[in-house]
């Protein structure tokens, strides 16, 4: 097995688009709140790339990355220290279960990279969304992402994509869906990296996710005191626009965004 740092480096470059992501979050915040959010909490932070990109938006932007795995958090914190220098104090990485940490209050909570799939039943999902709402200041947004479509229920299924980072060697990213369980809405997935030096990083990360539907998450947000809207790919800032419906594509990705209600 490759080192954790090696796996996280390839993960960040294969699946994350932090600059576009934070641009979209800020744009949605302006649309829904009437003013730009400046304080972001990234739950299930992993590489903390979103938190770092948020802090880079301006000197007024602050981020908090919450990651429960100590080794992953340490890797992310060291990377942020190197990248942000003196401004790293504006983007701390905290080792904690997301449910154990409330403060400091923020304007936006982001649980991306399909992290809410970790909650396998509705009660747990609503509990998390209520917790995320408590982490907001007087107003704010909670942002989660989902994927679906016909392809999401096909197994076995492998998808390969070439990645050419600006700061390292090119590699192939391979996403594998090994099993699906439509009765429990569960999927078992893993990712691999095929490197140019001949190395194959097998099962770099593995997931047992609940594949939530958009309506399910929107309804859960309502129960948690959040007013939900749906955003998907389009010509807006960060590539996201508000939508009323999604087409019957093979694969789709959408965000469900909840606004804190009094």
C-alpha positions in Angstrom: 0.0 0.0 0.0 1.3 3.5 -0.9 1.8 6.0 1.9 -1.1 8.0 3.2 0.6 11.2 1.9 1.0 9.7 -1.6 -2.7 8.6 -1.7 -3.9 12.0 -0.5 -1.8 13.9 -3.0 -3.3 11.9 -5.9 -6.8 12.1 -4.4 -6.6 15.9 -4.2 -5.6 16.2 -7.9 -7.9 13.6 -9.2 -11.2 14.5 -7.7 -11.1 17.9 -6.1 -11.6 21.3 -7.8 -11.2 23.6 -4.8 -11.0 26.9 -6.5 -14.2 26.4 -8.5 -15.9 24.9 -5.4 -15.2 27.9 -3.1 -16.3 30.3 -5.9 -19.6 28.4 -6.2 -20.1 28.4 -2.4 -19.5 32.1 -2.2 -21.8 32.9 -5.2 -24.6 30.7 -3.7 -24.1 32.4 -0.3 -24.6 35.8 -2.0 -27.7 34.6 -3.8 -29.3 33.1 -0.7 -28.1 35.3 2.1 -27.8 38.6 0.3 -24.1 39.0 1.3 -20.9 37.0 0.8 -20.1 34.5 3.5 -16.5 34.8 4.8 -16.3 32.1 7.4 -16.4 28.5 6.2 -16.3 25.2 8.0 -15.3 22.2 5.9 -16.6 18.9 7.5 -15.0 15.5 6.6 -12.2 17.7 5.4 -9.6 15.1 4.3 -7.0 17.0 2.4 -8.6 20.3 3.6 -8.2 21.7 0.0 -11.5 23.4 0.1 -10.8 25.1 3.4 -7.4 26.3 2.1 -8.9 27.6 -1.2 -11.5 29.5 0.9 -8.8 31.2 2.9 -7.1 32.2 -0.3 -10.1 34.2 -1.5 -9.2 37.3 0.5 -7.5 38.4 3.7 -11.0 38.5 5.2 -11.8 34.9 4.6 -11.4 32.4 7.4 -11.8 28.6 7.3 -11.9 25.7 9.7 -11.2 22.1 8.5 -12.6 19.3 10.6 -11.1 15.8 10.1 -11.4 12.9 12.4 -8.4 10.9 11.2 -5.3 12.2 13.0 -2.8 11.2 10.4 -4.9 12.7 7.6 -5.4 15.9 9.6 -1.6 16.2 10.3 -0.8 15.8 6.6 -3.4 18.5 5.7 -2.2 20.9 8.3 1.5 20.5 7.2 0.5 21.2 3.6 -1.5 24.3 4.6 1.4 25.6 6.6 3.6 25.2 3.5 1.1 26.8 1.2 -0.3 29.6 3.2 2.6 30.5 5.4 1.7 33.2 8.0 -2.0 33.0 6.9 -2.2 29.3 8.0 -3.6 30.6 11.3 -6.7 31.6 9.3 -7.2 27.9 8.2 -6.7 25.6 11.2 -7.2 21.8 10.8 -9.0 20.3 13.9 -8.9 16.6 14.7 -12.5 15.8 15.7 -15.6 13.9 14.8 -17.8 16.5 13.1 -20.6 15.8 15.6 -18.3 16.7 18.6 -17.4 20.2 17.5 -19.8 23.2 17.3 -17.8 26.5 17.6 -16.6 28.8 16.3 -19.8 29.8 14.5 -19.5 30.2 10.7 -21.4 31.5 7.7 -21.2 28.3 5.7 -20.8 24.6 6.4 -19.6 22.4 3.5 -19.8 18.6 3.6 -18.6 17.7 0.1 -17.0 14.8 -1.8 -20.2 12.9 -1.1 -19.5 12.8 2.6 -23.1 12.6 3.7 -23.1 9.1 2.3 -21.4 8.2 5.5 -24.8 8.6 7.2 -26.7 5.4 6.4 -30.1 6.2 7.8 -32.4 9.2 7.8 -32.3 9.7 11.6 -28.5 10.0 11.4 -28.6 12.4 8.4 -31.1 14.7 10.1 -29.1 14.7 13.3 -26.0 15.8 11.3 -27.9 18.5 9.5 -29.3 19.9 12.8 -25.8 19.9 14.1 -24.5 21.7 11.0 -27.2 24.3 11.5 -26.1 24.8 15.1 -22.6 25.5 13.8 -23.9 28.5 11.8 -24.1 32.0 13.0 -27.5 33.9 13.0 -27.8 33.1 9.2 -25.8 30.8 7.0 -25.9 27.9 4.6 -25.1 24.2 4.7 -23.8 22.7 1.4 -23.8 19.0 0.6 -23.3 17.2 -2.7 -24.8 14.1 -4.1 -24.4 11.9 -7.2 -26.9 9.7 -9.0 -28.3 8.7 -12.4 -28.6 5.3 -14.1 -24.8 4.7 -13.9 -24.8 5.1 -10.1 -26.7 1.8 -9.8 -24.5 -0.3 -12.1 -22.0 -2.7 -10.7 -19.4 -3.8 -11.4 -18.4 -0.6 -13.1 -15.1 1.1 -13.7 -14.4 4.6 -15.0 -10.9 5.7 -16.0 -9.8 9.3 -16.4 -6.4 10.9 -17.2 -5.1 13.5 -14.8 -2.3 15.9 -15.7 -1.4 17.9 -12.6 0.6 21.1 -13.0 2.8 20.1 -10.1 3.6 16.5 -10.7 3.5 13.5 -13.1 0.4 12.5 -15.0 -1.6 9.5 -13.8 -4.9 7.6 -14.4 -7.6 7.9 -11.9 -9.8 4.8 -11.7 -13.2 4.9 -10.0 -14.7 1.4 -9.3 -18.2 0.7 -8.2 -18.1 -2.9 -6.9 -21.5 -3.5 -5.5 -24.9 -1.9 -5.2 -27.8 -2.6 -2.8 -31.0 -0.9 -4.1 -33.0 -2.2 -1.1 -30.8 -0.2 1.4 -29.7 2.4 -1.2 -26.1 1.4 -0.5 -23.1 1.4 -2.8 -19.6 0.0 -2.3 -16.9 1.9 -4.2 -13.2 2.3 -4.3 -10.6 4.4 -6.1 -7.3 3.4 -7.6 -4.4 5.3 -9.2 -2.4 4.0 -12.2 0.9 5.9 -12.2 3.3 6.4 -15.1 6.2 4.8 -13.2 4.3 1.5 -13.3 2.9 1.6 -9.8 -0.7 0.7 -9.3 -2.2 2.2 -6.0 -4.9 -0.3 -5.4 -7.9 0.5 -3.2 -6.4 3.9 -2.3 -9.7 4.8 -0.7 -12.8 2.7 -0.2 -16.4 3.8 0.6 -19.6 2.2 1.9 -22.1 4.9 1.1 -25.8 5.5 1.4 -26.8 6.9 -2.1 -29.2 9.6 -1.0 -31.7 11.1 -3.4 -32.1 14.8 -3.8 -35.6 14.9 -2.5 -34.6 12.8 0.5 -31.9 15.3 1.5 -34.1 18.3 0.8 -36.8 16.9 3.1 -34.2 16.0 5.8 -33.0 19.6 5.6 -36.5 20.8 6.2 -36.7 18.7 9.3 -33.4 20.1 10.5 -34.6 23.7 10.2 -33.0 24.5 6.8 -34.8 25.7 3.7 -33.4 23.7 0.8 -32.6 24.5 -2.8 -30.9 22.4 -5.5 -27.9 23.5 -7.6 -26.3 21.8 -10.5 -23.8 22.3 -13.3 -24.3 25.4 -15.4 -22.9 28.7 -16.6 -22.9 30.4 -13.2 -19.9 31.3 -11.1 -18.1 28.0 -10.1 -20.2 26.2 -12.6 -23.3 26.0 -10.5 -26.9 27.3 -11.0 -30.1 26.8 -9.2 -32.3 24.2 -10.8 -35.9 22.9 -10.5 -35.2 19.5 -11.9 -32.5 17.2 -13.1 -32.5 15.2 -16.4 -32.3 11.5 -16.7 -28.6 11.5 -17.4 -26.4 8.4 -17.0 -24.5 10.3 -14.2 -25.2 13.6 -12.5 -23.9 15.6 -9.5 -25.9 18.1 -7.6 -25.6 20.2 -4.5 -28.4 20.6 -2.0 -28.0 23.9 -0.1 -29.9 24.6 3.1 -30.4 28.1 4.5 -30.7 28.5 8.2 -34.3 29.3 9.3 -35.0 31.2 12.5 
